[in-house]
GROMACS .gro file of C-alpha atoms in nm:
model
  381
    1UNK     CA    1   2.300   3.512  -1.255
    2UNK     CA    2   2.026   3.519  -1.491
    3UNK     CA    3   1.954   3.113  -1.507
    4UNK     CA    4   1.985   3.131  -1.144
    5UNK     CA    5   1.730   3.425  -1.158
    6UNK     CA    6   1.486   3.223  -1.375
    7UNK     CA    7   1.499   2.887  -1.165
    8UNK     CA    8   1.421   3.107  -0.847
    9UNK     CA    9   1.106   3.256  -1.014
   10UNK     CA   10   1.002   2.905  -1.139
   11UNK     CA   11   1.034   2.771  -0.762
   12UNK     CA   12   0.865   3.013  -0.646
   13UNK     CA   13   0.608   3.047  -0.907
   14UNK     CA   14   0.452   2.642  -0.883
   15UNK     CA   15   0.379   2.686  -0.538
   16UNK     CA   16   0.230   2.983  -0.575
   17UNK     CA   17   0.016   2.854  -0.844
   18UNK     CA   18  -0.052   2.563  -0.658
   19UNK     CA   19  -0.174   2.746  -0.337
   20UNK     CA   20  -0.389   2.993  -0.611
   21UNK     CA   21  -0.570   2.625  -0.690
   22UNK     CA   22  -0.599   2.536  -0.319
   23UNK     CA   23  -0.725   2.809  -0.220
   24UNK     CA   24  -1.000   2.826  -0.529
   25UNK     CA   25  -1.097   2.450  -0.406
   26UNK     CA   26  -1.153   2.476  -0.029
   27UNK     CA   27  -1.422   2.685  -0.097
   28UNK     CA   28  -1.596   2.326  -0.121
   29UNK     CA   29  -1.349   2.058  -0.054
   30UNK     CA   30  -1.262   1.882   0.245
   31UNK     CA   31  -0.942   1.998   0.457
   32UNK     CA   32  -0.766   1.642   0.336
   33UNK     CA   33  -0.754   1.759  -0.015
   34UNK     CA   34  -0.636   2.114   0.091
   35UNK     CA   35  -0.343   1.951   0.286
   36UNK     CA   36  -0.218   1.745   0.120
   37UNK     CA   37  -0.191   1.950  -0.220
   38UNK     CA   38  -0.054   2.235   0.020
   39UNK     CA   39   0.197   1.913   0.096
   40UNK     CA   40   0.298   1.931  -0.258
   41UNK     CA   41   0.367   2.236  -0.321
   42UNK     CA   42   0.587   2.281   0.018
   43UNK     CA   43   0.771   1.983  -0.170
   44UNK     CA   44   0.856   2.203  -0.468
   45UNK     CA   45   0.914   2.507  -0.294
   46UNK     CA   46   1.164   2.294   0.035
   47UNK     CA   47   1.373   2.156  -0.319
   48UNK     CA   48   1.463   2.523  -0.411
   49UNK     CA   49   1.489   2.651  -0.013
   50UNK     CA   50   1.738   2.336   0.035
   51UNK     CA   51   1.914   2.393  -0.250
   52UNK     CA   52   1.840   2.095  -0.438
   53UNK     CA   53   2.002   2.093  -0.801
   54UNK     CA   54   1.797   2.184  -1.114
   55UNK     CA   55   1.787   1.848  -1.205
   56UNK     CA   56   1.640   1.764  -0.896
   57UNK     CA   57   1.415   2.062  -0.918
   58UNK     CA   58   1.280   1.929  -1.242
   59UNK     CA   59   1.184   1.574  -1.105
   60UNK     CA   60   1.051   1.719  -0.828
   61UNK     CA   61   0.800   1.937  -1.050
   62UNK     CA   62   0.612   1.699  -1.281
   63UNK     CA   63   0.601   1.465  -0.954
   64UNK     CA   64   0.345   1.758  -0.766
   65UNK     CA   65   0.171   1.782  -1.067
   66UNK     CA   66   0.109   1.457  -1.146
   67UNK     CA   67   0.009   1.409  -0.741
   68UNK     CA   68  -0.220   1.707  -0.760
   69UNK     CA   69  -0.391   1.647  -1.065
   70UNK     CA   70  -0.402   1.260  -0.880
   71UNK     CA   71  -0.585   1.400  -0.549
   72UNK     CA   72  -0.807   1.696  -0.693
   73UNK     CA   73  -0.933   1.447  -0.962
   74UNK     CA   74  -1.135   1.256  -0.668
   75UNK     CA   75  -1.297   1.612  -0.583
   76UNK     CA   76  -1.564   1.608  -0.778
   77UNK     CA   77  -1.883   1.446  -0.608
   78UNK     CA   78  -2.086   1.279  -0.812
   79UNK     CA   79  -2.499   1.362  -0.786
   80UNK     CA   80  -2.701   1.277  -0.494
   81UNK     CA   81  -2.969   1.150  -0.723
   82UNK     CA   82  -3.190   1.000  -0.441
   83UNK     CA   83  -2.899   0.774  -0.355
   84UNK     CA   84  -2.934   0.625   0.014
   85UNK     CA   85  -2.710   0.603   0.310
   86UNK     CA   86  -2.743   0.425   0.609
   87UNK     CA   87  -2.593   0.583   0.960
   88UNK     CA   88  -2.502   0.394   1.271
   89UNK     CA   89  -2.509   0.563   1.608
   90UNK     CA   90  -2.710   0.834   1.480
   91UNK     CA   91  -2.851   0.900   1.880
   92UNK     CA   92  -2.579   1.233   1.930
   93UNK     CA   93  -2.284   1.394   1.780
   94UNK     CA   94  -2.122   1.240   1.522
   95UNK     CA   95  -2.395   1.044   1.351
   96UNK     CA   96  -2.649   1.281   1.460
   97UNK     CA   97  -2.488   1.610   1.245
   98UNK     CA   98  -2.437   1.345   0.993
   99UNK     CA   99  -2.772   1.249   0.912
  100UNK     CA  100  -2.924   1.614   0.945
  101UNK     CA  101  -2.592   1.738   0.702
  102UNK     CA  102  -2.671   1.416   0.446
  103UNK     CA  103  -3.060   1.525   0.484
  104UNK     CA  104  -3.001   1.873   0.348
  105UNK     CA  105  -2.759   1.769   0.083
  106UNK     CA  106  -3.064   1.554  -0.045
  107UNK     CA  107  -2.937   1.245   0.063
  108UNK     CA  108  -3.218   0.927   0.181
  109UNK     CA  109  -3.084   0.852   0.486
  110UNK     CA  110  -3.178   0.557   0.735
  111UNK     CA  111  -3.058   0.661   1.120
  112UNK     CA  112  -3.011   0.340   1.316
  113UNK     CA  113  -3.036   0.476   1.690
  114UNK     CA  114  -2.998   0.294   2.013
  115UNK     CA  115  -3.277   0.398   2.156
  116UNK     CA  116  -3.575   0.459   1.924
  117UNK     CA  117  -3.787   0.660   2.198
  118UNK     CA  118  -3.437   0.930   2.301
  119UNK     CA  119  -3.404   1.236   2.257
  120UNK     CA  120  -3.181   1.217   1.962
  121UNK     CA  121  -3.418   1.017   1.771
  122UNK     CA  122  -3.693   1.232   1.872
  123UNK     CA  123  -3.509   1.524   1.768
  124UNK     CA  124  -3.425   1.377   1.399
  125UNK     CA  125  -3.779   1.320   1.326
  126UNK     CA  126  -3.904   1.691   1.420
  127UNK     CA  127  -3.630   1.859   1.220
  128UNK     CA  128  -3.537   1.646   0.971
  129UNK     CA  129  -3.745   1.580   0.601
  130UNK     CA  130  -3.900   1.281   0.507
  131UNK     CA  131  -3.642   1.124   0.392
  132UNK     CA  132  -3.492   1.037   0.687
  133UNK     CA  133  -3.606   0.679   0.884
  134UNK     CA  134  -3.529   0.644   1.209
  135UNK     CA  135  -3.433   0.278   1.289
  136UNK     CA  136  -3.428   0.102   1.632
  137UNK     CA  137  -3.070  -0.066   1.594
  138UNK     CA  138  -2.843  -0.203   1.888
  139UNK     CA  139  -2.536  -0.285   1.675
  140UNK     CA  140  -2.463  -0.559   1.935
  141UNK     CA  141  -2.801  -0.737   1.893
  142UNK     CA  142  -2.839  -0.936   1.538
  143UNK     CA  143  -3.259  -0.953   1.570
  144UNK     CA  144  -3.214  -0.553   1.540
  145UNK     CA  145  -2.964  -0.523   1.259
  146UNK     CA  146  -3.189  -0.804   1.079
  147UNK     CA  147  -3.501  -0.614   1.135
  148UNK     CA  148  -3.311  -0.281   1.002
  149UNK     CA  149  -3.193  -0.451   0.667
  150UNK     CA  150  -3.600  -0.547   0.589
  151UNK     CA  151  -3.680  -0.211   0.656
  152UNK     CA  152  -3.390  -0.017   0.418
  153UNK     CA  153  -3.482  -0.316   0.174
  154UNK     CA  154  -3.839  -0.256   0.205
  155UNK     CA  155  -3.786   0.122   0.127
  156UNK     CA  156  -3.554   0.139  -0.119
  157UNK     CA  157  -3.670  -0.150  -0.341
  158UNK     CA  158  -3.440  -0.123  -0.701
  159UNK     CA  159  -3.267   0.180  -0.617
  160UNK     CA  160  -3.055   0.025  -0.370
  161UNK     CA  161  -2.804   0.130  -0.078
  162UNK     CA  162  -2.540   0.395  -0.163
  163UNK     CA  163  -2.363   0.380   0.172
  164UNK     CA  164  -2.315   0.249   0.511
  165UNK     CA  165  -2.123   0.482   0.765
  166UNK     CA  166  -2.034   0.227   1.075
  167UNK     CA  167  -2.022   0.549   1.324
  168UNK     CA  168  -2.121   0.395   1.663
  169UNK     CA  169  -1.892   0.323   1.947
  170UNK     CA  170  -1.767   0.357   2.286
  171UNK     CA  171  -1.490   0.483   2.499
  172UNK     CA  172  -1.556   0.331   2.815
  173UNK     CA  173  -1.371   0.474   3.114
  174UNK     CA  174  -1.005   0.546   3.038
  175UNK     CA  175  -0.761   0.372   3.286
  176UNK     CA  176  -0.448   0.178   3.274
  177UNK     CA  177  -0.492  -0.131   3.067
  178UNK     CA  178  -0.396  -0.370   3.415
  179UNK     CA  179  -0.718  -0.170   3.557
  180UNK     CA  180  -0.966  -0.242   3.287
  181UNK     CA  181  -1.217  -0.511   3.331
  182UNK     CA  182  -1.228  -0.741   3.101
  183UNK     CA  183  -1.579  -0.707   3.077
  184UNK     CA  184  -1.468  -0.349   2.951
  185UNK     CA  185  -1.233  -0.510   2.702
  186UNK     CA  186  -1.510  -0.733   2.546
  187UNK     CA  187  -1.773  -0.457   2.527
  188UNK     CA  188  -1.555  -0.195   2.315
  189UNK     CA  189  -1.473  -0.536   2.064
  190UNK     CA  190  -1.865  -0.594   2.067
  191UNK     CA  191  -1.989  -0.216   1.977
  192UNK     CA  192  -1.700  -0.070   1.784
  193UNK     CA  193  -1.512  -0.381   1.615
  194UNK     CA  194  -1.782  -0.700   1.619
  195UNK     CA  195  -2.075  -0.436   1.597
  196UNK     CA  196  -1.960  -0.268   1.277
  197UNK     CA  197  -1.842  -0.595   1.117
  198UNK     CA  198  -2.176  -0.760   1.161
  199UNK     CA  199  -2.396  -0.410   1.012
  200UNK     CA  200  -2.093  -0.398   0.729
  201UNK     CA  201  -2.212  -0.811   0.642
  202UNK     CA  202  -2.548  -0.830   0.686
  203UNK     CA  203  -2.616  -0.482   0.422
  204UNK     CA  204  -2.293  -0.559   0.170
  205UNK     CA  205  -2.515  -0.741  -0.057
  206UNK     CA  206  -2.670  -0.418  -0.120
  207UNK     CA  207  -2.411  -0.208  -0.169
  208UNK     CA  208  -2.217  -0.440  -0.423
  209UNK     CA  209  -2.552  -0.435  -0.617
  210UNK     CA  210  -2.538  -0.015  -0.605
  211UNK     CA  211  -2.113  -0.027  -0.625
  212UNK     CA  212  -2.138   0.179  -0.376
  213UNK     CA  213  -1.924   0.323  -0.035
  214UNK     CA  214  -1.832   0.142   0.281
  215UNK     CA  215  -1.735   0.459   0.561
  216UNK     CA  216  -1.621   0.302   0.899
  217UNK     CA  217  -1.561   0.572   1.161
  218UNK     CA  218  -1.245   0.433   1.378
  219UNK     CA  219  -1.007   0.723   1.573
  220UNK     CA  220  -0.675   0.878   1.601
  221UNK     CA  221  -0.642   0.653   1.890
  222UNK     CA  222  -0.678   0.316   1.644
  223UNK     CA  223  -0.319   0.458   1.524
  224UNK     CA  224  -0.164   0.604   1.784
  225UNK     CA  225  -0.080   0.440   2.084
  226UNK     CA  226  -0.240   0.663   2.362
  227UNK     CA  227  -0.245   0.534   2.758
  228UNK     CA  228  -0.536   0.493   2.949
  229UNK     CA  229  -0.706   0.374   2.604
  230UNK     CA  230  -0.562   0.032   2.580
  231UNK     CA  231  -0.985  -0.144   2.534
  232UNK     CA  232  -1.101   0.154   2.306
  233UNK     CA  233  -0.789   0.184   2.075
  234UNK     CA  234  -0.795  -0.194   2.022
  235UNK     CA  235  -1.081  -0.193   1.915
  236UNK     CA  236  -1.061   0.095   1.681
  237UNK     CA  237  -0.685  -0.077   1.572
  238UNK     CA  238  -0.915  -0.381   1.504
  239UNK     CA  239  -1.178  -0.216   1.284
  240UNK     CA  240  -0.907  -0.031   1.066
  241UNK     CA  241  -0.728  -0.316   0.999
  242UNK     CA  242  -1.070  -0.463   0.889
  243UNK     CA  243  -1.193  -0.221   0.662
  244UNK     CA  244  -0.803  -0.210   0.471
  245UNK     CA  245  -0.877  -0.554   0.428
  246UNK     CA  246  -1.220  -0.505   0.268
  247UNK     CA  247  -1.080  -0.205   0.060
  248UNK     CA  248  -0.902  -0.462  -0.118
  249UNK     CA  249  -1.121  -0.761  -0.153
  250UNK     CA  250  -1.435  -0.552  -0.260
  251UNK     CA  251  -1.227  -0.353  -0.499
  252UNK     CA  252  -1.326  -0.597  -0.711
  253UNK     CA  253  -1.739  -0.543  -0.705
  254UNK     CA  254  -1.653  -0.158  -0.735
  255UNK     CA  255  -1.702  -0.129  -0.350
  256UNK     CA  256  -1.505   0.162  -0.227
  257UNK     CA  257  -1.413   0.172   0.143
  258UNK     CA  258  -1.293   0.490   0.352
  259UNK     CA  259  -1.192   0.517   0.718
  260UNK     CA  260  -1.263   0.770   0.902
  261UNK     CA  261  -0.996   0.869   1.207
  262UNK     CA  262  -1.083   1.174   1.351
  263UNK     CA  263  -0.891   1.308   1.656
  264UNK     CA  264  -0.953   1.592   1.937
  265UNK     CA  265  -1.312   1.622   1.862
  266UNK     CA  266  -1.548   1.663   2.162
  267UNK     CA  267  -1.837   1.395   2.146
  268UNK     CA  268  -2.085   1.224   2.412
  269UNK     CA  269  -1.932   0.902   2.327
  270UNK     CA  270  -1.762   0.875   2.661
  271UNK     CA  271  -2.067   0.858   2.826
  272UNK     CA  272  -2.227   1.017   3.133
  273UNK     CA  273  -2.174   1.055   3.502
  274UNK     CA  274  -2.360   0.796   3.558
  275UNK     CA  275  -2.184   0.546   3.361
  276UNK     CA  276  -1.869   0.678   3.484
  277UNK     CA  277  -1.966   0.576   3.847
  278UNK     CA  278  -2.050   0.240   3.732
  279UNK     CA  279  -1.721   0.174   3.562
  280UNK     CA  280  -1.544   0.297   3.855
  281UNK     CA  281  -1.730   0.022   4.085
  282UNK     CA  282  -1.656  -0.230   3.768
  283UNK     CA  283  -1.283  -0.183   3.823
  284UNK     CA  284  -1.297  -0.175   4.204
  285UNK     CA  285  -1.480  -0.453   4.209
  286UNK     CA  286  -1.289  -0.689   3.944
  287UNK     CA  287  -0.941  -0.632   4.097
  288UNK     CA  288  -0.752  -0.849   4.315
  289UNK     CA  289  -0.598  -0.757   4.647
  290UNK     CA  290  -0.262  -0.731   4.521
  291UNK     CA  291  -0.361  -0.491   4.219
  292UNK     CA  292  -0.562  -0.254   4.444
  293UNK     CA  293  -0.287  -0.226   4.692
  294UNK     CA  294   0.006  -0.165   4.444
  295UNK     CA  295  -0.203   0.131   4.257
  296UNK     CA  296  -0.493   0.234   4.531
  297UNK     CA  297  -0.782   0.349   4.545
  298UNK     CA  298  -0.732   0.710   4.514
  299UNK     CA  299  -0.540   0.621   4.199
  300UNK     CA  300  -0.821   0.478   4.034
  301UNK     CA  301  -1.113   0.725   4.130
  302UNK     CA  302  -0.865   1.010   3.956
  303UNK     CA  303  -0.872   0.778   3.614
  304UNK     CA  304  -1.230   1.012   3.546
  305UNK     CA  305  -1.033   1.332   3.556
  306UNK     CA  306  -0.854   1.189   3.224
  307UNK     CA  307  -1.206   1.257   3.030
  308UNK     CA  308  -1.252   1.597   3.169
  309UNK     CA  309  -0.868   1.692   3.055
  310UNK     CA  310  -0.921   1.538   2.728
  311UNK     CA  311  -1.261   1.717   2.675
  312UNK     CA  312  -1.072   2.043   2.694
  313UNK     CA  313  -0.812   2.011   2.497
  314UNK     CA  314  -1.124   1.892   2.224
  315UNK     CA  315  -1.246   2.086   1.936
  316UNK     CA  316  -1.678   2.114   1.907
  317UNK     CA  317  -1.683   2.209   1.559
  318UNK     CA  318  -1.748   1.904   1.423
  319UNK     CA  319  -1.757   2.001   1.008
  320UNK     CA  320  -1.389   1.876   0.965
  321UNK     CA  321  -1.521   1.544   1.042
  322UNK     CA  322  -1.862   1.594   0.856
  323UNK     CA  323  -1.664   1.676   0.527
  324UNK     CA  324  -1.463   1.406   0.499
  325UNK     CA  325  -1.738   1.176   0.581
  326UNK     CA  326  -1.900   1.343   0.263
  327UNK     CA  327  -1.647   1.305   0.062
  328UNK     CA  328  -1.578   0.950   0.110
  329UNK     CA  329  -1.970   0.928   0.078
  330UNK     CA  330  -1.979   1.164  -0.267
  331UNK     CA  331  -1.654   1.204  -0.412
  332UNK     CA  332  -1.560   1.031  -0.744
  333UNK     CA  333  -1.237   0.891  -0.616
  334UNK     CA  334  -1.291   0.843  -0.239
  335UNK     CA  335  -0.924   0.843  -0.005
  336UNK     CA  336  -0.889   0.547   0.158
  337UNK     CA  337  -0.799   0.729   0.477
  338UNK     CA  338  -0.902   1.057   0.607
  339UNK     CA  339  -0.753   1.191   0.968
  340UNK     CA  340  -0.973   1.494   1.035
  341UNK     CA  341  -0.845   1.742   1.321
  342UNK     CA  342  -0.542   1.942   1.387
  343UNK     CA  343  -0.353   1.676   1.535
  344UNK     CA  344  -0.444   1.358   1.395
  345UNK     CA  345  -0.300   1.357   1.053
  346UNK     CA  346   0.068   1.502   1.212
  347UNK     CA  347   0.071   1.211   1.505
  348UNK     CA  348  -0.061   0.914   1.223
  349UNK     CA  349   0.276   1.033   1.015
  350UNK     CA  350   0.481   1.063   1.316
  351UNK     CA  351   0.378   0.706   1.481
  352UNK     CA  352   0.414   0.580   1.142
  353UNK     CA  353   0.788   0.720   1.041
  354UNK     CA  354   0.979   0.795   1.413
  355UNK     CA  355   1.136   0.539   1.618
  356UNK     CA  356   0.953   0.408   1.870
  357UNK     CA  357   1.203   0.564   2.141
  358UNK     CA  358   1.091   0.955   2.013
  359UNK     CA  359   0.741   0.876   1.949
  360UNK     CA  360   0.725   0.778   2.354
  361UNK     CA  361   0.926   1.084   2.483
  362UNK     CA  362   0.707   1.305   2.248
  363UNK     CA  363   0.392   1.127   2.323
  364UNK     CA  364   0.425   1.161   2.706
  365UNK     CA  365   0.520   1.548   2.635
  366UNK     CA  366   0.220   1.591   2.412
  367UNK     CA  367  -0.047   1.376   2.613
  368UNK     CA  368   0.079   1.448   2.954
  369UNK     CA  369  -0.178   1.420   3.181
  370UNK     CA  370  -0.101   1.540   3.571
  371UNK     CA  371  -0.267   1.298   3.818
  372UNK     CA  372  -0.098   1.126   4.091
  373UNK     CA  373   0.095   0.838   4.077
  374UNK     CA  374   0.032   0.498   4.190
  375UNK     CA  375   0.043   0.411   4.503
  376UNK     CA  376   0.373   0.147   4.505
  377UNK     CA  377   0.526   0.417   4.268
  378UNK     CA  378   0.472   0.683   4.520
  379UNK     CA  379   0.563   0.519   4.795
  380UNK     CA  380   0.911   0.404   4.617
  381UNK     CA  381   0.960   0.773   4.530
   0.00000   0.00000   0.00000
């Protein structure tokens, strides 16, 4: 009774001591860290609550140390130090909180914007220090990322790049992948895959000079297989896949690489009304006879409503997503993956680990959306 009295206090007692450290670092760590050390000690404490033997118990417990001590390790962020970073799609949301957050951490940080003249750009020079630039820079136009590299090159001289956060992108309008133009198709490629590729080439040189930090910003949705994204989560598939690959070959010049895959987060980067009417007349107009008749045209008009269902279910509070950028930007040992939001690190695992049979069912439960049918469907109903 007494041994089993002692190895119930010493189950008990890591985990506790474990969540006494996690709770002591959140106060400036990034919700990654918190997790997944929170993951380790539920490890310890599921051995004792399933019973496992001692033996067990005691492989078990050096194992979450030695995985702790692993993960809080890369916590500490090394000094800013007038170290520079350079931010793609900087216009709203995302990249815009980026570059004012990076700003008042002391960061230099070069904004390219797709519209030099916007609001957003507008808005970063008014509130933002000096050292923020604000750089015209269409990702999909190589004159502009050209012109961009002179001007970080011109301004930073010796001390080099830090970073380069490849944060711009596009959603397009969600629809069934038969729908989608394929003009649609090639765009998302060109801003979020070919776009970020062609920024991440042209400014490497500087940041294997600086052995510095490559930060692409893909999605949830460039792991998970969600419907009505079939353009926008290739894409996102394609630049993840990408930056693993660079993880590995500029591991080498002391490059480190992070992605970024942030889920249920509210952001402009579906676009406007506007855009949304002229996506609607894309696919109208780009379908044959046969396609229009089997799904209709009151089908396709509904594919909008998708947006306004996801953009409730989405969170605004966007610091998640801002401290995990930052730590991938600061941290000693960078993760190679971060999955900021409630959902996104749960659905990676389960994508990754389920059969493909249960991830459907679940998927469809989770991501239901209620519009109608097609029209061929309904009409076989």
């Amino acid at each position: 009774m007494s041994t089993f009295s002692e190895t119930a206090w010493l189950c008990l007692a890591v985990p506790a001591a474990l969540g006494g450290i996690v709770l002591y670092k959140l106060k400036k760590s990034p919700g990654q860290v918190g997790r997944k050390v929170v993951c380790l000690a539920g490890l310890w404490a599921g051995a004792y609550l399933l019973s496992l033997s001692l033996f067990w118990g005691w492989v078990l417990f050096p194992l979450s140390c030695f995985l702790m001590c692993a993960y809080l390790s890369g916590h500490e962020f090394l000094p800013v130090d007038q170290k520079a970073v350079l931010i793609t799609g900087g216009d709203s949301r995302f990249g815009h909180a980026l570059s004012k957050y990076l700003d008042e951490l002391g960061f230099t940080v070069f904004v390219g914007v797709l519209n030099e003249k916007g609001p957003g750009a507008e808005e970063l020079r008014r509130t933002c220090s000096k050292r923020v630039s604000v750089l015209q820079m269409d990702i999909t136009n190589p004159q502009q990322i050209k012109d961009a590299h002179s001007k970080v090159v011109e301004k930073v001289q010796n001390r080099g790049l830090w970073a380069v956060v490849n944060n711009a992108g596009i959603i397009g309008l969600p629809a069934d992948g038969e729908l989608i133009p394929m003009t649609n198709y090639k765009q998302c490629m060109a801003v979020n895959f070919f776009g970020a590729v062609e920024v991440t080439k042209a400014f490497l040189p500087l940041l294997r000079k600086s052995k510095g930090r490559l930060v692409n910003i893909s999605g949830m949705a460039g792991g998970v297989p969600m419907e009505k994204l079939a353009a926008y989560s290739s894409s996102k598939a394609a630049l993840t896949m990408f930056s693993a690959v660079m993880r590995q070959e500029l591991s080498k010049w002391g490059v480190k690489v992070s992605v970024i895959q942030p889920g249920g987060f509210k952001t402009s980067i579906a676009g406007t009304s506007e855009m949304w009417d002229k996506l609607e007349q894309d696919i109208l107009d780009n379908l044959t006879p046969e396609v229009l008749e089997d799904y209709g045209q009151d089908y396709i008009l509904e594919q909008r409503d998708y947006l306004k269902f996801i953009s409730r279910c989405n969170n605004i509070d966007m610091s998640p997503v801002l401290l995990d950028i930052r730590h991938a930007v600061s941290a000693k040992s960078p993760f190679a993956f971060y999955s900021p939001g409630a959902m996104a690190y749960p659905m990676l695992c389960f994508v990754s680990f389920s059969p493909t049979g249960i991830f459907d069912y679940f998927s469809k439960k989770l991501h239901h959306f209620r519009g109608s049918m097609p029209k061929a469907l309904t009409k076989q109903a």
